[in-house]
């Protein structure tokens, strides 16, 4: 990841977690902070390489088959209309990707790396297996590309998603107040990470609660979970965590 992006994240989220913590006893240098820092520094480059090999070829495929009329219509909409529409469409892709990665055992092993976090904070947002991240980005961004959203809207969406994904993992009790019913808050995503039987396989949305409401997977208690993580033991280093989904036979989360 670019050092300027890291600087922006530090400037936003370190003070936020200090001033408005969800768990004030949690230390900044918590367990596995070093491993998650390796993710922060290395993972995005691994994902970019994978994207060049696996996502780029799809763009030609989409270009050859995309509905031109729809693209012209969507691309001609004003920025202020395109952006919320893009968030809605991308979040449906994210929801479907996420639900699939919880439902299919082989995919769950990749996604379990992200769920192995036991102390949530902004840095924890980076602990994602590159293949998991690649598919989630593909499922949210490729529909936007296929439907003809403008480059400015796609860039704005990527920036908002980048900041939002750190916020929902942050160790903060802040949320969106009266908009918590619509926009994914830290409380919403923290419940997704809860290690509690009745919280498993809920809250799949990345930015919105709309798709979880529609598909009956919303779980939003007023308090925060007491425990996060998974029951399966996860190795502690970056290379071992990347290899783990292919080497281990894990239990399904909800089993
Ligand atoms: Zn998940
Ligand atoms: Zn998460």
CSV table of C-alpha atoms and ligand atoms in Angstrom, one decimal:
chain,number,residue,atom,x,y,z
A,1,UNK,CA,0.0,0.0,0.0
A,2,UNK,CA,1.1,3.5,-0.8
A,3,UNK,CA,2.7,5.4,2.2
A,4,UNK,CA,0.3,8.3,1.6
A,5,UNK,CA,-2.7,6.0,2.1
A,6,UNK,CA,-1.2,4.6,5.2
A,7,UNK,CA,-0.6,8.1,6.5
A,8,UNK,CA,-4.2,9.1,5.9
A,9,UNK,CA,-5.4,5.9,7.7
A,10,UNK,CA,-3.2,6.7,10.7
A,11,UNK,CA,-4.3,10.3,10.9
A,12,UNK,CA,-8.0,9.3,10.8
A,13,UNK,CA,-8.2,6.1,12.7
A,14,UNK,CA,-5.6,6.3,15.5
A,15,UNK,CA,-7.3,9.4,17.0
A,16,UNK,CA,-10.8,8.0,16.4
A,17,UNK,CA,-10.0,4.8,18.3
A,18,UNK,CA,-8.3,6.8,21.1
A,19,UNK,CA,-11.2,9.3,21.5
A,20,UNK,CA,-14.2,7.1,20.9
A,21,UNK,CA,-13.2,3.5,21.6
A,22,UNK,CA,-15.6,0.6,21.7
A,23,UNK,CA,-13.2,-1.4,24.0
A,24,UNK,CA,-11.0,1.1,25.8
A,25,UNK,CA,-8.9,-1.7,27.4
A,26,UNK,CA,-7.7,-2.9,23.9
A,27,UNK,CA,-4.1,-1.9,23.2
A,28,UNK,CA,-3.0,-0.3,20.0
A,29,UNK,CA,-0.2,-2.9,19.7
A,30,UNK,CA,-2.6,-5.8,20.3
A,31,UNK,CA,-1.9,-9.4,19.5
A,32,UNK,CA,-1.0,-10.1,15.9
A,33,UNK,CA,-0.6,-6.4,15.1
A,34,UNK,CA,2.7,-7.2,13.5
A,35,UNK,CA,1.2,-9.8,11.1
A,36,UNK,CA,-1.6,-7.4,10.2
A,37,UNK,CA,1.0,-4.7,9.5
A,38,UNK,CA,2.6,-7.1,7.1
A,39,UNK,CA,-0.8,-7.4,5.4
A,40,UNK,CA,-1.1,-3.6,5.3
A,41,UNK,CA,2.3,-3.3,3.6
A,42,UNK,CA,2.3,-6.3,1.3
A,43,UNK,CA,-1.2,-7.6,0.6
A,44,UNK,CA,-2.3,-4.9,-1.8
A,45,UNK,CA,0.7,-5.6,-4.0
A,46,UNK,CA,-0.1,-9.3,-4.1
A,47,UNK,CA,-3.7,-8.5,-4.9
A,48,UNK,CA,-2.7,-6.2,-7.7
A,49,UNK,CA,-0.5,-8.9,-9.3
A,50,UNK,CA,-3.4,-11.4,-9.1
A,51,UNK,CA,-5.8,-8.8,-10.5
A,52,UNK,CA,-3.5,-8.2,-13.5
A,53,UNK,CA,-3.6,-12.0,-14.2
A,54,UNK,CA,-7.3,-12.7,-13.3
A,55,UNK,CA,-9.4,-9.6,-13.5
A,56,UNK,CA,-7.9,-7.7,-16.4
A,57,UNK,CA,-8.7,-10.4,-19.0
A,58,UNK,CA,-12.4,-10.1,-17.9
A,59,UNK,CA,-12.5,-6.4,-19.1
A,60,UNK,CA,-12.2,-7.4,-22.7
A,61,UNK,CA,-14.8,-10.1,-22.2
A,62,UNK,CA,-17.2,-7.5,-20.7
A,63,UNK,CA,-16.4,-4.9,-23.3
A,64,UNK,CA,-17.4,-7.4,-26.0
A,65,UNK,CA,-20.8,-8.2,-24.4
A,66,UNK,CA,-21.8,-5.2,-22.4
A,67,UNK,CA,-25.2,-3.7,-23.2
A,68,UNK,CA,-24.4,-0.4,-24.9
A,69,UNK,CA,-27.8,1.2,-24.3
A,70,UNK,CA,-27.6,0.6,-20.6
A,71,UNK,CA,-24.0,1.8,-20.5
A,72,UNK,CA,-25.0,5.1,-22.3
A,73,UNK,CA,-28.0,5.6,-20.0
A,74,UNK,CA,-26.0,5.0,-16.7
A,75,UNK,CA,-23.0,6.9,-17.9
A,76,UNK,CA,-25.2,9.8,-18.8
A,77,UNK,CA,-26.7,10.2,-15.3
A,78,UNK,CA,-25.4,13.0,-13.1
A,79,UNK,CA,-22.6,12.2,-10.7
A,80,UNK,CA,-25.0,12.7,-7.7
A,81,UNK,CA,-27.3,10.0,-9.0
A,82,UNK,CA,-24.6,7.6,-10.3
A,83,UNK,CA,-22.7,7.5,-7.0
A,84,UNK,CA,-25.5,6.2,-4.6
A,85,UNK,CA,-26.6,3.9,-7.4
A,86,UNK,CA,-23.0,2.6,-7.7
A,87,UNK,CA,-22.8,2.0,-4.0
A,88,UNK,CA,-26.1,0.0,-4.1
A,89,UNK,CA,-25.1,-2.1,-7.1
A,90,UNK,CA,-21.5,-2.8,-5.8
A,91,UNK,CA,-22.9,-3.7,-2.4
A,92,UNK,CA,-25.2,-6.3,-3.9
A,93,UNK,CA,-22.1,-7.8,-5.6
A,94,UNK,CA,-20.2,-7.7,-2.3
A,95,UNK,CA,-23.2,-9.3,-0.4
A,96,UNK,CA,-23.4,-12.2,-2.9
A,97,UNK,CA,-19.6,-12.7,-2.8
A,98,UNK,CA,-19.6,-12.6,0.9
A,99,UNK,CA,-22.5,-15.0,1.4
A,100,UNK,CA,-21.0,-17.4,-1.1
A,101,UNK,CA,-17.7,-17.4,0.8
A,102,UNK,CA,-19.5,-18.2,4.0
A,103,UNK,CA,-21.6,-21.0,2.4
A,104,UNK,CA,-19.1,-23.0,0.4
A,105,UNK,CA,-16.6,-24.8,2.6
A,106,UNK,CA,-13.5,-24.4,0.3
A,107,UNK,CA,-14.3,-20.6,0.0
A,108,UNK,CA,-15.0,-20.3,3.7
A,109,UNK,CA,-11.4,-21.5,4.4
A,110,UNK,CA,-10.1,-18.5,2.4
A,111,UNK,CA,-12.5,-16.1,4.2
A,112,UNK,CA,-11.8,-17.6,7.6
A,113,UNK,CA,-8.5,-15.9,7.5
A,114,UNK,CA,-10.3,-12.6,7.8
A,115,UNK,CA,-12.6,-14.0,10.5
A,116,UNK,CA,-9.7,-15.2,12.6
A,117,UNK,CA,-9.2,-11.6,14.0
A,118,UNK,CA,-9.9,-11.6,17.7
A,119,UNK,CA,-9.4,-7.9,18.4
A,120,UNK,CA,-11.0,-5.8,15.9
A,121,UNK,CA,-9.5,-2.4,14.9
A,122,UNK,CA,-8.9,-0.5,11.6
A,123,UNK,CA,-5.7,-2.4,11.0
A,124,UNK,CA,-7.6,-5.7,11.1
A,125,UNK,CA,-9.5,-4.7,7.9
A,126,UNK,CA,-6.3,-5.7,6.1
A,127,UNK,CA,-6.2,-9.3,7.2
A,128,UNK,CA,-7.9,-10.7,4.1
A,129,UNK,CA,-6.6,-13.6,2.0
A,130,UNK,CA,-5.6,-12.0,-1.4
A,131,UNK,CA,-7.9,-14.4,-3.3
A,132,UNK,CA,-10.8,-13.5,-1.0
A,133,UNK,CA,-10.1,-9.8,-1.6
A,134,UNK,CA,-9.7,-10.3,-5.4
A,135,UNK,CA,-13.1,-11.9,-5.7
A,136,UNK,CA,-14.8,-9.4,-3.5
A,137,UNK,CA,-13.4,-6.5,-5.5
A,138,UNK,CA,-14.3,-8.2,-8.7
A,139,UNK,CA,-17.8,-8.9,-7.6
A,140,UNK,CA,-18.3,-5.3,-6.6
A,141,UNK,CA,-16.4,-3.4,-9.2
A,142,UNK,CA,-16.9,-5.4,-12.4
A,143,UNK,CA,-20.7,-4.9,-12.4
A,144,UNK,CA,-20.1,-1.1,-12.2
A,145,UNK,CA,-17.8,-1.4,-15.1
A,146,UNK,CA,-20.2,-3.5,-17.1
A,147,UNK,CA,-23.1,-1.2,-16.4
A,148,UNK,CA,-21.2,1.9,-17.7
A,149,UNK,CA,-20.7,3.9,-14.5
A,150,UNK,CA,-18.3,6.7,-15.2
A,151,UNK,CA,-14.6,6.5,-14.2
A,152,UNK,CA,-15.1,9.4,-11.7
A,153,UNK,CA,-17.9,7.5,-10.0
A,154,UNK,CA,-15.9,4.3,-9.9
A,155,UNK,CA,-13.0,6.2,-8.4
A,156,UNK,CA,-15.2,8.0,-5.8
A,157,UNK,CA,-16.8,4.6,-4.9
A,158,UNK,CA,-13.4,3.0,-4.4
A,159,UNK,CA,-12.3,5.8,-2.1
A,160,UNK,CA,-15.5,5.7,0.0
A,161,UNK,CA,-15.3,1.9,0.2
A,162,UNK,CA,-11.7,2.1,1.2
A,163,UNK,CA,-12.4,4.5,4.2
A,164,UNK,CA,-15.7,2.8,5.1
A,165,UNK,CA,-14.1,-0.7,5.2
A,166,UNK,CA,-11.6,0.6,7.8
A,167,UNK,CA,-14.3,2.3,9.8
A,168,UNK,CA,-16.5,-0.8,10.1
A,169,UNK,CA,-13.5,-2.7,11.6
A,170,UNK,CA,-12.3,0.1,13.8
A,171,UNK,CA,-12.4,-0.2,17.6
A,172,UNK,CA,-14.9,2.6,17.9
A,173,UNK,CA,-18.4,3.0,19.3
A,174,UNK,CA,-19.1,5.7,16.7
A,175,UNK,CA,-21.7,5.0,14.1
A,176,UNK,CA,-24.0,6.9,11.7
A,177,UNK,CA,-26.6,7.7,14.4
A,178,UNK,CA,-30.1,7.9,12.8
A,179,UNK,CA,-28.7,6.4,9.6
A,180,UNK,CA,-27.5,3.2,11.3
A,181,UNK,CA,-30.6,1.4,9.9
A,182,UNK,CA,-29.2,2.1,6.4
A,183,UNK,CA,-25.4,2.4,6.4
A,184,UNK,CA,-23.0,-0.2,7.8
A,185,UNK,CA,-21.7,0.9,11.1
A,186,UNK,CA,-18.8,-0.6,13.2
A,187,UNK,CA,-21.5,-2.2,15.4
A,188,UNK,CA,-23.1,-3.9,12.3
A,189,UNK,CA,-19.8,-5.3,11.0
A,190,UNK,CA,-18.5,-6.2,14.5
A,191,UNK,CA,-21.5,-8.5,14.9
A,192,UNK,CA,-20.5,-10.1,11.6
A,193,UNK,CA,-17.2,-11.0,13.3
A,194,UNK,CA,-18.8,-12.2,16.6
A,195,UNK,CA,-17.8,-15.6,17.7
A,196,UNK,CA,-21.3,-16.5,18.8
A,197,UNK,CA,-23.6,-19.2,17.3
A,198,UNK,CA,-26.6,-17.0,16.6
A,199,UNK,CA,-24.4,-14.3,15.0
A,200,UNK,CA,-22.9,-16.6,12.4
A,201,UNK,CA,-23.8,-16.0,8.7
A,202,UNK,CA,-25.4,-12.6,9.2
A,203,UNK,CA,-24.6,-9.0,8.1
A,204,UNK,CA,-23.0,-9.8,4.8
A,205,UNK,CA,-23.3,-6.2,3.4
A,206,UNK,CA,-20.2,-4.1,3.0
A,207,UNK,CA,-21.6,-0.6,3.1
A,208,UNK,CA,-25.4,-0.9,3.3
A,209,UNK,CA,-27.9,-2.9,5.4
A,210,UNK,CA,-30.4,-3.0,2.5
A,211,UNK,CA,-29.5,-6.4,1.1
A,212,UNK,CA,-29.3,-8.0,4.5
A,213,UNK,CA,-32.8,-6.7,5.2
A,214,UNK,CA,-34.1,-7.9,1.9
A,215,UNK,CA,-32.6,-11.4,2.2
A,216,UNK,CA,-33.3,-11.8,5.9
A,217,UNK,CA,-29.7,-11.9,7.2
A,218,UNK,CA,-29.6,-8.8,9.3
A,219,UNK,CA,-28.5,-9.0,13.0
A,220,UNK,CA,-28.1,-5.7,14.8
A,221,UNK,CA,-28.3,-5.9,18.6
A,222,UNK,CA,-27.9,-2.6,20.5
A,223,UNK,CA,-24.7,-3.6,22.3
A,224,UNK,CA,-21.4,-4.9,20.9
A,225,UNK,CA,-20.3,-8.6,20.8
A,226,UNK,CA,-18.1,-9.9,23.7
A,227,UNK,CA,-16.0,-12.3,21.6
A,228,UNK,CA,-14.6,-12.2,18.0
A,229,UNK,CA,-12.9,-14.8,15.9
A,230,UNK,CA,-13.3,-18.4,14.9
A,231,UNK,CA,-12.8,-21.7,16.9
A,232,UNK,CA,-10.2,-23.1,14.5
A,233,UNK,CA,-6.6,-22.2,15.4
A,234,UNK,CA,-4.9,-19.9,12.8
A,235,UNK,CA,-1.2,-19.7,12.3
A,236,UNK,CA,0.3,-16.3,13.2
A,237,UNK,CA,2.4,-15.3,10.2
A,238,UNK,CA,1.4,-13.8,6.9
A,239,UNK,CA,2.9,-16.6,4.6
A,240,UNK,CA,1.4,-19.3,6.8
A,241,UNK,CA,-2.0,-17.6,6.8
A,242,UNK,CA,-1.9,-17.4,3.0
A,243,UNK,CA,-1.2,-21.1,2.8
A,244,UNK,CA,-3.5,-22.2,5.6
A,245,UNK,CA,-6.8,-22.4,3.5
A,246,UNK,CA,-5.1,-25.0,1.2
A,247,UNK,CA,-3.5,-27.1,3.9
A,248,UNK,CA,-6.1,-27.3,6.7
A,249,UNK,CA,-9.5,-28.9,7.0
A,250,UNK,CA,-11.5,-26.4,9.0
A,251,UNK,CA,-14.9,-26.8,10.5
A,252,UNK,CA,-17.5,-24.7,8.9
A,253,UNK,CA,-18.1,-21.6,11.0
A,254,UNK,CA,-21.7,-22.4,11.8
A,255,UNK,CA,-21.1,-26.1,12.4
B,1,LIG,ZN1,-17.5,-12.8,6.6
B,2,LIG,ZN1,-14.6,-7.8,8.4
